[in-house]
Amino acid sequence: MADFGKVAVLMGGRSAEREISLMTGSNVFDALKRKGVDAHRFDPAERALFELVDDGVRRVFIALHGRYGEDGTVQGALEVMEIPYTGSGVMASALCLDKLRTKLVWQASGIPTPRGEIITAATDWPALAGRLGLPMIIKPAHEGSSIGITKVLSPETIEPAYALAAQHDSLVIAEEFIEGRELTAAFLGERALPLVRIEAPAGNYDYQNKYFSDETKYHCPSGLPAAQEQEIQTIVMRAVAALGCSGWGRADLILRDDGKVFLLEMNTIPGMTGHSLVPMAARAAGIAFDDLAMRILELAHVG
């Protein structure tokens, strides 16, 4: 086994996803310890990041979700300190946390993604419904884990949905709703992992159903024909390349009944909890959780 030296698992942080990050980080920490890695917990909300240098940390596994961890800020600081870290670099991390800019890059690259636009308190709600149709999705541009997201069914509920999203972010986007099967597609290095098909209660894959509900059903293998799964994986790896992602990550997408796929967003630091999807996809590919954590650590880089 490679000697990585002292490894810090960054977890917790200051984002709205702190609770999930602590779960992810604890699971990763335990896996690395089982593999004999000299791993240590490190919470940037409780300690200054530059203390990693004082601690003699040689490599970092980033298990932070959302802002102040998944948005390129921590990645940039680690590059200045010349400490190798897991996951995507500064540019791709910042880009992927911004759902609007992710969408713009994909549209420019020919990657299928739902239509969307920025909305403000001054937006004409009936006109918006006319452009995007109903239902529509309203969400903050820089949050994950379905925080602040609303599926809008009627024109009169657009304004309160906007108000909810605006509590979490100054940038709010509205997006056309795509009806279909919900899928997630993970990648590890240059490899696309098996797709996971998600069946959430009443089709609502929200924060509770993502992390705490045992009613959500996951299918891996996905049950799709092999040729169709491979085609979707090819699109996803094109989407990964367009954004400049590296190391590992997960794309969320919808497969419409006519066979057309739409990419919703890219997660550069997916969850590693008991309900998380990357470990599920890795397991279907013959990669146990501990080995997955080790492989991600091996892919750590500076810049």
GROMACS .gro file of C-alpha atoms in nm:
model
  303
    1MET     CA    1   0.000   0.000   0.000
    2ALA     CA    2   0.122   0.349  -0.082
    3ASP     CA    3   0.238   0.558   0.213
    4PHE     CA    4   0.034   0.877   0.193
    5GLY     CA    5   0.177   1.019   0.513
    6LYS     CA    6  -0.057   1.210   0.741
    7VAL     CA    7  -0.400   1.245   0.578
    8ALA     CA    8  -0.665   1.495   0.686
    9VAL     CA    9  -1.031   1.421   0.616
   10LEU     CA   10  -1.200   1.760   0.584
   11MET     CA   11  -1.556   1.736   0.712
   12GLY     CA   12  -1.828   1.953   0.860
   13GLY     CA   13  -1.757   2.306   0.744
   14ARG     CA   14  -1.995   2.602   0.741
   15SER     CA   15  -2.242   2.517   0.465
   16ALA     CA   16  -2.608   2.423   0.493
   17GLU     CA   17  -2.496   2.065   0.425
   18ARG     CA   18  -2.276   2.043   0.736
   19GLU     CA   19  -2.478   1.756   0.886
   20ILE     CA   20  -2.438   1.542   0.574
   21SER     CA   21  -2.069   1.633   0.544
   22LEU     CA   22  -2.005   1.506   0.896
   23MET     CA   23  -2.171   1.176   0.802
   24THR     CA   24  -1.968   1.150   0.481
   25GLY     CA   25  -1.643   1.244   0.652
   26SER     CA   26  -1.690   0.997   0.936
   27ASN     CA   27  -1.752   0.712   0.693
   28VAL     CA   28  -1.446   0.805   0.485
   29PHE     CA   29  -1.232   0.846   0.797
   30ASP     CA   30  -1.333   0.502   0.925
   31ALA     CA   31  -1.265   0.343   0.584
   32LEU     CA   32  -0.917   0.495   0.559
   33LYS     CA   33  -0.831   0.389   0.914
   34ARG     CA   34  -0.939   0.033   0.832
   35LYS     CA   35  -0.699   0.048   0.536
   36GLY     CA   36  -0.412   0.150   0.762
   37VAL     CA   37  -0.399   0.514   0.654
   38ASP     CA   38  -0.278   0.770   0.910
   39ALA     CA   39  -0.606   0.960   0.882
   40HIS     CA   40  -0.723   1.250   1.102
   41ARG     CA   41  -1.052   1.439   1.123
   42PHE     CA   42  -1.035   1.812   1.042
   43ASP     CA   43  -1.332   2.050   1.060
   44PRO     CA   44  -1.265   2.387   0.889
   45ALA     CA   45  -1.549   2.540   1.091
   46GLU     CA   46  -1.351   2.475   1.408
   47ARG     CA   47  -0.990   2.518   1.293
   48ALA     CA   48  -0.809   2.750   1.052
   49LEU     CA   49  -0.719   2.572   0.730
   50PHE     CA   50  -0.353   2.676   0.745
   51GLU     CA   51  -0.315   2.455   1.053
   52LEU     CA   52  -0.297   2.164   0.808
   53VAL     CA   53   0.061   2.274   0.736
   54ASP     CA   54   0.143   2.302   1.106
   55ASP     CA   55  -0.001   1.952   1.156
   56GLY     CA   56   0.228   1.807   0.889
   57VAL     CA   57  -0.061   1.693   0.668
   58ARG     CA   58   0.063   1.545   0.341
   59ARG     CA   59  -0.269   1.479   0.166
   60VAL     CA   60  -0.633   1.583   0.209
   61PHE     CA   61  -0.955   1.394   0.145
   62ILE     CA   62  -1.222   1.662   0.099
   63ALA     CA   63  -1.552   1.541   0.242
   64LEU     CA   64  -1.711   1.887   0.257
   65HIS     CA   65  -2.041   1.949   0.078
   66GLY     CA   66  -2.174   2.278  -0.055
   67ARG     CA   67  -2.022   2.620  -0.007
   68TYR     CA   68  -1.684   2.670   0.160
   69GLY     CA   69  -1.573   2.323   0.053
   70GLU     CA   70  -1.720   2.216  -0.279
   71ASP     CA   71  -1.699   2.558  -0.445
   72GLY     CA   72  -1.327   2.588  -0.519
   73THR     CA   73  -1.235   2.796  -0.213
   74VAL     CA   74  -1.079   2.514  -0.011
   75GLN     CA   75  -0.922   2.373  -0.327
   76GLY     CA   76  -0.752   2.706  -0.396
   77ALA     CA   77  -0.620   2.730  -0.041
   78LEU     CA   78  -0.481   2.376  -0.058
   79GLU     CA   79  -0.307   2.457  -0.385
   80VAL     CA   80  -0.141   2.759  -0.226
   81MET     CA   81  -0.022   2.530   0.055
   82GLU     CA   82   0.085   2.268  -0.204
   83ILE     CA   83  -0.114   1.993  -0.034
   84PRO     CA   84  -0.262   1.731  -0.271
   85TYR     CA   85  -0.640   1.699  -0.241
   86THR     CA   86  -0.915   1.474  -0.373
   87GLY     CA   87  -1.173   1.562  -0.636
   88SER     CA   88  -1.192   1.833  -0.896
   89GLY     CA   89  -0.975   2.143  -0.912
   90VAL     CA   90  -1.058   2.506  -0.839
   91MET     CA   91  -1.228   2.596  -1.167
   92ALA     CA   92  -1.439   2.282  -1.202
   93SER     CA   93  -1.541   2.288  -0.836
   94ALA     CA   94  -1.658   2.650  -0.857
   95LEU     CA   95  -1.834   2.588  -1.186
   96CYS     CA   96  -2.022   2.279  -1.076
   97LEU     CA   97  -2.155   2.432  -0.756
   98ASP     CA   98  -2.309   2.706  -0.971
   99LYS     CA   99  -2.604   2.533  -1.137
  100LEU     CA  100  -2.662   2.822  -1.376
  101ARG     CA  101  -2.306   2.830  -1.513
  102THR     CA  102  -2.299   2.451  -1.531
  103LYS     CA  103  -2.610   2.469  -1.747
  104LEU     CA  104  -2.455   2.736  -1.972
  105VAL     CA  105  -2.140   2.528  -2.028
  106TRP     CA  106  -2.346   2.219  -2.108
  107GLN     CA  107  -2.569   2.409  -2.347
  108ALA     CA  108  -2.263   2.548  -2.527
  109SER     CA  109  -2.114   2.196  -2.542
  110GLY     CA  110  -2.426   2.029  -2.680
  111ILE     CA  111  -2.497   1.840  -2.356
  112PRO     CA  112  -2.876   1.798  -2.309
  113THR     CA  113  -3.001   1.986  -2.003
  114PRO     CA  114  -3.340   2.141  -1.913
  115ARG     CA  115  -3.410   2.502  -2.013
  116GLY     CA  116  -3.371   2.749  -1.730
  117GLU     CA  117  -3.327   3.114  -1.645
  118ILE     CA  118  -3.238   3.351  -1.363
  119ILE     CA  119  -3.537   3.489  -1.173
  120THR     CA  120  -3.569   3.779  -0.929
  121ALA     CA  121  -3.844   3.935  -0.718
  122ALA     CA  122  -3.927   4.150  -1.020
  123THR     CA  123  -3.986   3.854  -1.254
  124ASP     CA  124  -4.326   3.836  -1.423
  125TRP     CA  125  -4.451   3.505  -1.280
  126PRO     CA  126  -4.728   3.432  -1.535
  127ALA     CA  127  -4.488   3.510  -1.820
  128LEU     CA  128  -4.228   3.278  -1.662
  129ALA     CA  129  -4.486   2.998  -1.646
  130GLY     CA  130  -4.566   3.063  -2.011
  131ARG     CA  131  -4.199   3.028  -2.111
  132LEU     CA  132  -4.104   2.723  -1.904
  133GLY     CA  133  -4.441   2.559  -1.855
  134LEU     CA  134  -4.580   2.393  -1.543
  135PRO     CA  135  -4.470   2.211  -1.339
  136MET     CA  136  -4.135   2.390  -1.308
  137ILE     CA  137  -3.844   2.369  -1.064
  138ILE     CA  138  -3.726   2.671  -0.866
  139LYS     CA  139  -3.399   2.640  -0.678
  140PRO     CA  140  -3.102   2.829  -0.535
  141ALA     CA  141  -2.808   2.819  -0.774
  142HIS     CA  142  -2.542   2.732  -0.516
  143GLU     CA  143  -2.696   2.474  -0.283
  144GLY     CA  144  -2.701   2.096  -0.292
  145SER     CA  145  -2.894   1.812  -0.127
  146SER     CA  146  -3.224   1.956  -0.260
  147ILE     CA  147  -3.204   2.244  -0.011
  148GLY     CA  148  -3.443   2.528  -0.103
  149ILE     CA  149  -3.586   2.350  -0.407
  150THR     CA  150  -3.957   2.357  -0.493
  151LYS     CA  151  -4.152   2.179  -0.764
  152VAL     CA  152  -4.406   2.444  -0.864
  153LEU     CA  153  -4.745   2.318  -0.982
  154SER     CA  154  -4.942   2.641  -1.019
  155PRO     CA  155  -4.866   3.007  -1.103
  156GLU     CA  156  -4.968   3.133  -0.758
  157THR     CA  157  -4.704   2.920  -0.587
  158ILE     CA  158  -4.413   3.054  -0.793
  159GLU     CA  159  -4.357   3.360  -0.573
  160PRO     CA  160  -4.336   3.169  -0.239
  161ALA     CA  161  -4.108   2.913  -0.408
  162TYR     CA  162  -3.882   3.198  -0.517
  163ALA     CA  163  -3.887   3.342  -0.163
  164LEU     CA  164  -3.779   3.006  -0.018
  165ALA     CA  165  -3.491   2.970  -0.263
  166ALA     CA  166  -3.385   3.330  -0.206
  167GLN     CA  167  -3.344   3.257   0.165
  168HIS     CA  168  -3.054   3.032   0.069
  169ASP     CA  169  -2.900   3.219  -0.224
  170SER     CA  170  -2.898   3.559  -0.392
  171LEU     CA  171  -2.902   3.378  -0.728
  172VAL     CA  172  -3.221   3.182  -0.799
  173ILE     CA  173  -3.304   2.989  -1.114
  174ALA     CA  174  -3.623   2.849  -1.261
  175GLU     CA  175  -3.599   2.537  -1.473
  176GLU     CA  176  -3.842   2.341  -1.686
  177PHE     CA  177  -3.955   2.019  -1.522
  178ILE     CA  178  -3.864   1.702  -1.711
  179GLU     CA  179  -4.092   1.406  -1.644
  180GLY     CA  180  -3.914   1.072  -1.644
  181ARG     CA  181  -3.700   0.825  -1.454
  182GLU     CA  182  -3.443   0.969  -1.215
  183LEU     CA  183  -3.091   0.835  -1.260
  184THR     CA  184  -2.749   0.912  -1.122
  185ALA     CA  185  -2.420   0.846  -1.298
  186ALA     CA  186  -2.094   0.836  -1.104
  187PHE     CA  187  -1.741   0.841  -1.237
  188LEU     CA  188  -1.412   0.734  -1.079
  189GLY     CA  189  -1.102   0.860  -1.256
  190GLU     CA  190  -1.165   0.804  -1.627
  191ARG     CA  191  -1.420   0.530  -1.561
  192ALA     CA  192  -1.799   0.561  -1.569
  193LEU     CA  193  -1.960   0.353  -1.294
  194PRO     CA  194  -2.293   0.169  -1.332
  195LEU     CA  195  -2.606   0.386  -1.333
  196VAL     CA  196  -2.836   0.394  -1.032
  197ARG     CA  197  -3.212   0.432  -1.089
  198ILE     CA  198  -3.398   0.607  -0.806
  199GLU     CA  199  -3.758   0.555  -0.699
  200ALA     CA  200  -3.848   0.807  -0.430
  201PRO     CA  201  -4.183   0.812  -0.245
  202ALA     CA  202  -4.434   0.999  -0.464
  203GLY     CA  203  -4.144   1.085  -0.694
  204ASN     CA  204  -4.011   1.334  -0.435
  205TYR     CA  205  -3.636   1.287  -0.396
  206ASP     CA  206  -3.594   1.563  -0.136
  207TYR     CA  207  -3.351   1.608   0.156
  208GLN     CA  208  -3.540   1.368   0.382
  209ASN     CA  209  -3.579   1.099   0.116
  210LYS     CA  210  -3.216   1.135   0.006
  211TYR     CA  211  -3.053   1.084   0.342
  212PHE     CA  212  -3.293   0.951   0.602
  213SER     CA  213  -3.581   0.763   0.442
  214ASP     CA  214  -3.580   0.387   0.400
  215GLU     CA  215  -3.873   0.412   0.158
  216THR     CA  216  -3.661   0.541  -0.131
  217LYS     CA  217  -3.568   0.252  -0.361
  218TYR     CA  218  -3.241   0.230  -0.552
  219HIS     CA  219  -3.182   0.001  -0.847
  220CYS     CA  220  -2.828  -0.085  -0.944
  221PRO     CA  221  -2.806  -0.241  -1.198
  222SER     CA  222  -3.048   0.021  -1.329
  223GLY     CA  223  -3.253  -0.222  -1.537
  224LEU     CA  224  -3.189  -0.024  -1.857
  225PRO     CA  225  -3.077  -0.206  -2.172
  226ALA     CA  226  -2.696  -0.230  -2.180
  227ALA     CA  227  -2.668  -0.023  -2.499
  228GLN     CA  228  -2.882   0.256  -2.354
  229GLU     CA  229  -2.685   0.261  -2.028
  230GLN     CA  230  -2.359   0.282  -2.219
  231GLU     CA  231  -2.493   0.568  -2.431
  232ILE     CA  232  -2.592   0.761  -2.118
  233GLN     CA  233  -2.251   0.696  -1.961
  234THR     CA  234  -2.085   0.835  -2.274
  235ILE     CA  235  -2.292   1.154  -2.250
  236VAL     CA  236  -2.206   1.187  -1.882
  237MET     CA  237  -1.831   1.152  -1.944
  238ARG     CA  238  -1.863   1.423  -2.213
  239ALA     CA  239  -2.035   1.640  -1.953
  240VAL     CA  240  -1.753   1.568  -1.706
  241ALA     CA  241  -1.492   1.672  -1.962
  242ALA     CA  242  -1.683   1.988  -2.058
  243LEU     CA  243  -1.674   2.105  -1.696
  244GLY     CA  244  -1.313   2.001  -1.637
  245CYS     CA  245  -1.398   1.764  -1.352
  246SER     CA  246  -1.148   1.507  -1.226
  247GLY     CA  247  -1.100   1.238  -0.963
  248TRP     CA  248  -1.455   1.140  -0.888
  249GLY     CA  249  -1.806   1.281  -0.897
  250ARG     CA  250  -2.168   1.215  -0.982
  251ALA     CA  251  -2.411   1.353  -1.236
  252ASP     CA  252  -2.786   1.362  -1.171
  253LEU     CA  253  -3.012   1.317  -1.471
  254ILE     CA  254  -3.362   1.241  -1.594
  255LEU     CA  255  -3.444   0.984  -1.861
  256ARG     CA  256  -3.762   1.083  -2.043
  257ASP     CA  257  -4.000   0.814  -2.167
  258ASP     CA  258  -3.899   0.887  -2.527
  259GLY     CA  259  -3.542   0.785  -2.442
  260LYS     CA  260  -3.392   1.135  -2.429
  261VAL     CA  261  -3.171   1.209  -2.129
  262PHE     CA  262  -3.134   1.548  -1.956
  263LEU     CA  263  -2.847   1.627  -1.718
  264LEU     CA  264  -2.952   1.827  -1.413
  265GLU     CA  265  -2.630   1.893  -1.222
  266MET     CA  266  -2.281   1.766  -1.143
  267ASN     CA  267  -2.169   1.688  -0.788
  268THR     CA  268  -1.793   1.711  -0.741
  269ILE     CA  269  -1.798   1.583  -0.382
  270PRO     CA  270  -2.091   1.340  -0.359
  271GLY     CA  271  -2.215   1.196  -0.033
  272MET     CA  272  -2.056   0.887   0.118
  273THR     CA  273  -2.335   0.810   0.367
  274GLY     CA  274  -2.538   0.494   0.420
  275HIS     CA  275  -2.788   0.613   0.157
  276SER     CA  276  -2.533   0.753  -0.089
  277LEU     CA  277  -2.519   0.662  -0.454
  278VAL     CA  278  -2.151   0.657  -0.549
  279PRO     CA  279  -2.071   0.375  -0.303
  280MET     CA  280  -2.374   0.189  -0.440
  281ALA     CA  281  -2.253   0.224  -0.799
  282ALA     CA  282  -1.899   0.130  -0.700
  283ARG     CA  283  -2.024  -0.181  -0.522
  284ALA     CA  284  -2.207  -0.287  -0.840
  285ALA     CA  285  -1.874  -0.249  -1.021
  286GLY     CA  286  -1.703  -0.475  -0.766
  287ILE     CA  287  -1.543  -0.196  -0.562
  288ALA     CA  288  -1.601  -0.217  -0.186
  289PHE     CA  289  -1.648   0.103   0.015
  290ASP     CA  290  -1.302   0.098   0.174
  291ASP     CA  291  -1.139   0.038  -0.163
  292LEU     CA  292  -1.343   0.323  -0.312
  293ALA     CA  293  -1.219   0.563  -0.045
  294MET     CA  294  -0.862   0.451  -0.108
  295ARG     CA  295  -0.894   0.491  -0.485
  296ILE     CA  296  -1.029   0.845  -0.443
  297LEU     CA  297  -0.737   0.924  -0.211
  298GLU     CA  298  -0.491   0.783  -0.466
  299LEU     CA  299  -0.631   1.024  -0.727
  300ALA     CA  300  -0.551   1.328  -0.510
  301HIS     CA  301  -0.365   1.605  -0.692
  302VAL     CA  302  -0.240   1.963  -0.669
  303GLY     CA  303  -0.377   2.182  -0.946
   0.00000   0.00000   0.00000
